[in-house]
Coordinates of C-alpha atoms in Angstrom, one line a residue:
M1 CA 195.1 217.4 135.6
M2 CA 195.0 215.7 138.8
Y3 CA 193.9 212.0 139.1
F4 CA 192.6 210.6 142.6
R5 CA 191.6 207.6 144.0
L6 CA 191.2 205.4 147.2
S7 CA 193.4 202.5 147.9
P8 CA 191.6 199.8 150.2
V9 CA 193.8 198.1 152.9
P10 CA 195.4 194.9 151.8
S11 CA 193.4 192.6 154.5
S12 CA 189.7 195.1 153.8
G13 CA 189.6 194.6 150.2
L14 CA 187.2 197.8 150.3
V15 CA 187.3 201.0 148.0
L16 CA 186.1 203.2 150.5
L17 CA 187.2 202.8 153.4
C18 CA 186.2 203.6 157.2
L19 CA 187.3 203.6 160.5
L20 CA 184.4 202.5 162.8
L21 CA 186.7 201.8 166.6
G22 CA 183.9 199.3 168.0
A23 CA 183.4 197.8 165.0
V24 CA 183.8 194.4 164.2
Q25 CA 187.0 194.7 162.6
S26 CA 188.6 198.0 162.7
Y27 CA 189.8 200.1 159.4
A28 CA 192.3 202.9 157.9
L29 CA 191.4 206.2 156.3
E30 CA 194.1 206.1 153.1
L31 CA 194.5 208.7 150.4
T32 CA 196.6 208.7 147.7
L33 CA 196.8 211.7 144.9
N34 CA 198.3 210.9 141.6
N35 CA 199.1 214.0 139.1
T36 CA 199.5 214.8 135.6
E37 CA 201.3 212.6 134.9
K38 CA 198.9 209.6 137.1
A39 CA 202.9 209.0 139.4
I40 CA 201.8 209.5 142.6
C41 CA 202.5 212.9 144.8
L42 CA 200.9 211.7 147.8
S43 CA 200.3 209.0 149.9
A44 CA 198.2 208.2 153.1
K45 CA 197.4 205.9 155.4
W46 CA 196.0 206.6 159.3
Q47 CA 193.1 206.1 161.8
M48 CA 191.7 208.8 164.0
N49 CA 189.1 209.6 166.5
F50 CA 187.4 212.4 167.9
T51 CA 186.1 212.4 171.6
I52 CA 183.7 215.8 172.1
H53 CA 182.4 217.4 175.3
Y54 CA 179.9 219.9 175.3
K55 CA 177.1 221.0 177.6
T56 CA 173.6 220.9 176.9
T57 CA 170.7 222.9 177.1
N58 CA 169.5 221.9 181.0
N59 CA 173.6 223.0 181.7
T60 CA 175.0 219.2 182.0
S61 CA 177.6 217.4 180.5
K62 CA 177.8 215.2 177.0
T63 CA 180.5 213.4 175.7
V64 CA 180.0 211.6 172.2
T65 CA 182.7 210.4 169.9
I66 CA 183.3 210.7 166.5
S67 CA 184.4 207.7 164.5
D68 CA 182.2 206.7 161.5
F69 CA 183.7 208.3 158.8
S70 CA 182.6 205.5 155.8
N71 CA 180.8 207.9 154.3
A72 CA 184.1 210.1 153.7
T73 CA 185.0 212.2 151.2
Y74 CA 188.8 214.4 150.0
N75 CA 187.9 217.1 148.1
G76 CA 189.9 219.8 148.6
S77 CA 193.2 217.0 148.5
S78 CA 195.8 218.1 147.1
C79 CA 199.4 217.6 146.0
R80 CA 202.1 220.1 145.9
D81 CA 200.7 223.6 144.3
N82 CA 202.6 226.3 143.2
Q83 CA 203.8 227.3 147.1
N84 CA 205.4 224.1 147.8
R85 CA 202.0 223.3 150.1
S86 CA 200.2 220.4 149.8
K87 CA 197.3 219.1 151.6
I88 CA 195.1 215.7 153.2
A89 CA 191.3 217.2 153.4
V90 CA 188.6 214.7 155.1
Q91 CA 184.9 215.5 155.4
F92 CA 182.4 213.4 157.2
G93 CA 178.8 213.4 158.4
S94 CA 177.0 216.2 158.7
G95 CA 179.2 219.2 158.1
F96 CA 181.9 217.9 159.0
S97 CA 185.9 217.9 158.1
W98 CA 190.0 217.2 159.3
I99 CA 192.0 219.1 157.1
V100 CA 196.0 218.7 157.8
N101 CA 198.1 221.2 155.9
F102 CA 202.2 220.3 154.9
T103 CA 204.8 223.0 153.6
M104 CA 207.9 221.4 151.7
E105 CA 211.2 223.6 152.4
A106 CA 214.3 222.9 151.3
S107 CA 215.0 219.8 152.0
N108 CA 212.9 218.8 154.5
Y109 CA 209.0 219.6 154.8
L110 CA 206.5 220.6 157.6
I111 CA 203.2 219.1 159.0
D112 CA 202.4 222.6 159.9
G113 CA 198.7 222.4 161.8
I114 CA 195.9 219.5 162.1
S115 CA 191.9 221.6 161.6
F116 CA 189.3 220.3 162.4
T117 CA 185.7 221.3 162.4
Y118 CA 182.3 219.7 163.7
N119 CA 178.9 220.3 163.6
M120 CA 177.1 221.1 166.9
S121 CA 173.6 222.0 165.4
D122 CA 173.6 217.8 164.0
T123 CA 171.1 217.0 166.5
T124 CA 171.6 213.8 165.7
T125 CA 175.3 213.5 167.1
F126 CA 175.0 216.6 169.7
P127 CA 171.5 216.0 171.1
D128 CA 170.0 218.6 173.6
A129 CA 173.3 220.9 172.2
A130 CA 173.2 224.9 174.0
K131 CA 175.7 225.7 171.9
K132 CA 174.8 226.0 167.7
G133 CA 176.8 226.3 164.3
S134 CA 180.3 225.0 163.2
V135 CA 183.2 224.5 165.7
T136 CA 186.3 225.2 164.7
V137 CA 189.5 223.7 167.2
H138 CA 193.5 223.9 165.1
H139 CA 196.3 222.2 166.0
S140 CA 200.1 223.6 165.6
V141 CA 202.2 220.2 164.9
T142 CA 205.2 222.6 163.4
M143 CA 207.1 219.1 162.7
K144 CA 210.3 218.7 160.2
I145 CA 210.5 215.4 158.7
P146 CA 213.3 214.9 155.7
L147 CA 211.6 215.0 152.5
S148 CA 212.6 211.2 151.5
D149 CA 211.3 209.7 154.4
I150 CA 207.7 209.1 155.1
F151 CA 206.5 209.4 158.4
R152 CA 205.6 207.2 161.1
C153 CA 203.5 206.7 164.2
N154 CA 202.5 203.2 164.7
S155 CA 201.4 204.7 168.9
L156 CA 198.4 206.2 170.1
L157 CA 198.7 209.7 170.2
T158 CA 196.0 212.5 171.9
I159 CA 195.6 215.8 171.2
P160 CA 193.1 218.1 173.7
V161 CA 192.7 220.8 172.1
D162 CA 189.8 223.5 174.0
D163 CA 186.7 220.4 173.5
V164 CA 188.5 218.1 171.6
D165 CA 190.1 214.6 172.0
Q166 CA 191.7 214.3 168.9
Q167 CA 193.1 210.2 169.0
Y168 CA 196.3 209.2 166.1
W169 CA 196.8 206.1 165.2
D170 CA 198.6 203.3 162.7
V171 CA 199.9 207.0 160.4
L172 CA 202.2 206.5 157.5
V173 CA 202.3 209.7 155.5
Q174 CA 204.4 211.5 152.5
P175 CA 202.9 214.5 151.7
F176 CA 206.0 215.3 148.4
V177 CA 206.3 211.4 147.1
E178 CA 209.3 212.0 144.3
N179 CA 209.5 210.3 141.3
G180 CA 205.9 208.8 141.7
T181 CA 207.6 205.7 143.9
V182 CA 206.4 206.7 147.9
S183 CA 209.9 205.7 150.1
R184 CA 211.1 202.9 152.7
K185 CA 212.6 205.0 154.6
E186 CA 210.6 205.5 157.5
F187 CA 211.1 209.2 159.9
I188 CA 209.7 207.7 162.8
C189 CA 207.3 209.6 165.8
D190 CA 208.6 210.1 169.5
K191 CA 206.1 207.1 170.9
D192 CA 207.2 204.8 168.1
K193 CA 211.4 205.4 170.2
I194 CA 210.2 205.3 173.2
S195 CA 210.9 201.5 173.3
T196 CA 211.6 198.9 171.3
T197 CA 209.8 196.8 172.9
I198 CA 206.4 198.0 172.2
S199 CA 204.1 195.6 170.5
P200 CA 201.9 195.8 167.3
I201 CA 198.4 195.6 167.7
I202 CA 197.6 192.1 166.5
H203 CA 194.1 191.3 165.8
T204 CA 194.7 186.9 165.9
T205 CA 193.4 184.7 168.5
V206 CA 195.6 183.5 171.3
P207 CA 196.5 181.3 174.0
S208 CA 195.7 181.6 177.4
P209 CA 198.6 182.6 179.6
T210 CA 199.9 180.2 181.4
T211 CA 200.8 181.9 185.0
T212 CA 198.2 184.4 186.1
P213 CA 199.6 187.5 189.2
T214 CA 198.3 187.8 191.9
P215 CA 196.5 190.7 192.8
K216 CA 196.9 192.0 196.0
K217 CA 193.8 194.4 196.1
N218 CA 190.9 194.1 194.2
P219 CA 190.0 197.0 191.6
E220 CA 187.1 199.7 192.9
V221 CA 184.2 198.9 190.4
G222 CA 182.9 201.2 188.5
N223 CA 179.5 202.2 186.8
Y224 CA 180.1 203.3 183.0
S225 CA 177.4 204.0 180.3
V226 CA 177.1 205.1 176.8
T227 CA 174.1 207.5 175.4
N228 CA 172.9 208.5 171.9
G229 CA 169.9 210.6 170.7
N230 CA 167.0 208.2 172.6
G231 CA 169.3 208.1 176.0
T232 CA 171.0 205.3 177.8
C233 CA 172.0 202.4 175.0
L234 CA 175.1 200.9 177.1
L235 CA 175.5 200.2 180.8
A236 CA 178.6 198.1 182.3
T237 CA 179.9 198.0 185.9
M238 CA 182.7 196.3 186.6
G239 CA 185.8 196.5 188.3
L240 CA 188.9 196.3 186.4
Q241 CA 192.1 195.5 186.4
L242 CA 194.9 195.0 184.1
N243 CA 197.9 192.3 184.2
I244 CA 200.7 192.4 181.6
T245 CA 203.4 190.3 181.0
Q246 CA 206.3 192.3 179.9
E247 CA 210.1 190.3 179.6
K248 CA 208.6 187.5 181.8
V249 CA 207.6 190.1 184.3
P250 CA 203.8 190.7 185.4
V251 CA 202.8 194.5 185.5
I252 CA 199.2 194.6 188.0
I253 CA 197.4 198.0 186.9
N254 CA 193.5 198.5 189.5
I255 CA 191.4 200.4 187.1
N256 CA 190.2 204.3 189.1
P257 CA 186.8 205.0 188.4
N258 CA 186.9 208.0 190.1
T259 CA 189.6 208.9 187.3
T260 CA 189.0 207.2 184.4
S261 CA 186.7 209.1 181.9
F262 CA 184.1 206.8 179.4
T263 CA 183.3 207.1 175.9
G264 CA 181.9 205.2 173.1
S265 CA 179.1 204.6 170.3
C266 CA 175.9 202.0 170.0
H267 CA 175.1 200.3 166.2
P268 CA 172.6 198.8 165.3
Q269 CA 174.9 195.4 165.3
I270 CA 178.1 196.3 167.3
A271 CA 178.6 198.7 170.2
Q272 CA 181.6 200.2 171.6
L273 CA 182.8 201.0 175.9
R274 CA 186.0 202.9 175.9
L275 CA 187.6 204.8 179.5
N276 CA 190.5 207.2 179.7
N277 CA 192.8 208.4 181.9
S278 CA 196.1 210.6 181.7
N279 CA 198.1 206.4 181.0
I280 CA 195.5 204.2 180.0
N281 CA 193.2 203.5 176.2
L282 CA 190.6 201.0 176.8
D283 CA 187.9 199.9 174.4
F284 CA 185.5 197.0 174.2
V285 CA 183.6 195.9 171.3
F286 CA 180.4 194.1 171.7
A287 CA 179.1 192.3 168.9
M288 CA 175.8 189.9 168.1
K289 CA 176.0 186.4 167.2
N290 CA 172.9 185.0 165.5
G291 CA 170.9 188.1 165.7
N292 CA 169.9 186.8 169.4
R293 CA 172.9 186.6 171.1
F294 CA 174.8 189.3 172.3
Y295 CA 179.7 188.8 173.6
L296 CA 182.8 190.5 173.8
K297 CA 183.9 190.6 170.2
E298 CA 187.0 192.6 170.9
V299 CA 189.6 194.6 173.3
N300 CA 192.1 197.3 172.2
A301 CA 194.1 198.4 174.9
S302 CA 197.4 201.1 174.6
I303 CA 198.7 202.0 178.1
Y304 CA 201.8 203.8 179.1
L305 CA 203.6 202.6 182.0
T306 CA 205.5 203.4 184.4
N307 CA 209.1 202.5 183.0
S308 CA 208.5 205.0 180.0
T309 CA 207.2 202.1 178.0
V310 CA 204.2 201.8 175.9
F311 CA 201.7 197.7 176.0
S312 CA 199.6 198.2 172.4
F313 CA 197.6 195.2 171.6
G314 CA 193.8 194.2 170.7
N315 CA 192.2 191.5 169.7
N316 CA 189.0 191.3 167.2
N317 CA 188.5 187.8 167.9
L318 CA 186.9 187.0 171.2
S319 CA 183.8 185.2 173.2
Y320 CA 183.1 186.0 176.2
W321 CA 180.2 187.9 178.0
D322 CA 178.1 186.3 175.9
A323 CA 174.3 186.2 177.0
P324 CA 170.9 187.0 175.5
L325 CA 169.6 189.9 173.6
G326 CA 167.6 192.2 176.3
S327 CA 169.5 191.0 178.6
S328 CA 172.4 191.1 180.6
Y329 CA 175.0 189.4 181.7
M330 CA 176.2 189.6 185.5
C331 CA 179.3 188.1 186.7
I332 CA 180.5 188.1 190.7
K333 CA 183.2 186.0 190.9
E334 CA 186.2 186.8 189.5
Q335 CA 186.7 186.9 185.6
I336 CA 189.6 186.4 183.0
V337 CA 189.4 187.9 179.6
S338 CA 192.6 186.8 178.1
V339 CA 193.6 188.7 175.2
S340 CA 196.7 187.4 174.8
G341 CA 199.5 185.8 176.1
K342 CA 201.4 188.9 177.3
F343 CA 197.7 191.2 178.9
Q344 CA 194.8 189.8 180.4
I345 CA 192.3 191.7 181.9
N346 CA 190.2 190.7 185.4
T347 CA 187.1 191.4 186.2
F348 CA 185.1 191.6 189.3
N349 CA 181.7 192.0 190.3
L350 CA 181.0 192.4 186.4
R351 CA 177.7 193.2 185.1
V352 CA 177.4 194.9 181.3
Q353 CA 174.4 194.9 178.9
P354 CA 175.4 196.8 175.2
F355 CA 171.8 196.6 173.6
N356 CA 168.2 196.7 174.2
V357 CA 169.0 199.4 177.4
K358 CA 165.1 200.2 178.5
E359 CA 165.3 203.1 180.6
G360 CA 168.4 203.5 181.3
K361 CA 168.1 200.0 184.0
Y362 CA 169.9 196.7 183.6
S363 CA 168.1 194.2 182.3
T364 CA 167.1 190.7 183.5
A365 CA 170.5 189.3 184.2
E366 CA 172.2 186.0 182.9
E367 CA 175.0 184.7 185.4
C368 CA 178.2 183.8 184.6
S369 CA 178.8 180.1 185.1
A370 CA 181.5 180.8 188.5
D371 CA 177.9 182.7 189.6
S372 CA 175.7 179.0 188.5
D373 CA 178.3 177.0 189.9
L374 CA 178.2 179.0 192.9
N375 CA 174.7 179.1 193.7
F376 CA 174.5 175.3 193.2
L377 CA 176.4 175.2 195.6
I378 CA 175.0 176.8 198.3
P379 CA 171.9 174.6 198.5
V380 CA 173.8 171.7 198.2
A381 CA 175.4 172.9 201.3
V382 CA 172.7 174.2 202.8
G383 CA 171.3 170.4 202.5
V384 CA 173.7 168.7 203.7
A385 CA 174.6 170.5 206.6
L386 CA 170.4 170.5 207.8
G387 CA 171.5 166.4 207.0
S388 CA 174.1 166.5 208.9
L389 CA 172.5 167.8 212.0
I390 CA 169.6 165.3 211.3
I391 CA 171.7 162.5 211.5
V392 CA 173.4 164.4 214.6
V393 CA 170.4 165.2 216.5
F394 CA 169.1 161.2 215.2
I395 CA 172.9 159.9 216.9
S396 CA 171.9 162.0 220.3
Y397 CA 168.0 160.7 221.1
M398 CA 169.2 156.8 220.5
I399 CA 172.3 157.5 223.1
G400 CA 169.8 158.9 225.1
R401 CA 167.7 156.5 225.0
R402 CA 169.7 154.0 225.0
K403 CA 171.2 154.8 228.6
S404 CA 167.2 155.4 229.4
R405 CA 166.4 152.4 229.4
T406 CA 170.2 150.5 231.0
G407 CA 168.4 152.5 233.7
Y408 CA 165.1 151.2 234.2
Q409 CA 167.1 147.5 233.6
S410 CA 169.1 148.6 236.8
V411 CA 166.5 149.5 238.8

């Protein structure tokens, strides 16, 4: 008889874990299987999401990100069978499933392949989809790992297969646990080996950087949006510049909106905007405050630098871009979002509205203090200029009048 249990991530205290990339906190899926002797025979912990591109009945393109696994089940997951195979199977949503197979060979085990099935007939997830029915994509891995090692990969792994971009990170799996004890010896993926200076994703409050590199050129302003079944649910317009400090050397990256794709998700209390290009994965997570305001609460980034290193960092304890619900937040002047002491984002011509978007248009804007100061200074400057002009005119008049009187006396 096989015993099955779900182990919570220590920081969450939950029995059934979900990944909601864009929620107040990020969670990891975790699975532990026991054999008939109640000893651990399979252990896995990981995070993932899926971005799916599809055509609508109007022949337009739409993108949806699957990141909510709160209703996940693990039916069909199994430890080593008579053919030396094990499997992790996850079911979620309406007809969605994810399966990864493992095979043991002598002193090694193989990650055979990953299959993902999604249901295009789910009109809530895929509104106006031209294609219906289930679609399965398969990715062959064939990675060989020593049997006594646990596989680890903290880096973001992006796997494009057909119309689906699969993303995995914080992976820790041992499909053939020996003697009921999970190994402490790690087999590290290639991306984690790229550099020993990779920064972990640590959610904590950090001080602002002491120095800010001055960019030579402002980034181009991009327009981004997120849609759900009710239409556009998030709007963002901004120029983005990433400032990274590695070994006291600043690196400045301007995000080009013309080569950047965007996805996201909208929920009653949380909204997420995700930007992706060949080198950058950047998430902005918005949350509600006191039921009547919104703000930027979390930023997660994974950036592949030109020196072949990977910079990954996140902070879920931010407090930027605060504005009332039903309005947008706007800041024309340059603004700095300090994610960590080594990572900050400079924004230009920013305007965002993550909730209560109506008819795909921005609502009245709440201006940032920098713009408000500018708006206050403009009338003050005009007033000072007018006052100075009046004084000059008055002095000129008095001088002219005095000269006229002096002329009369001479006569």
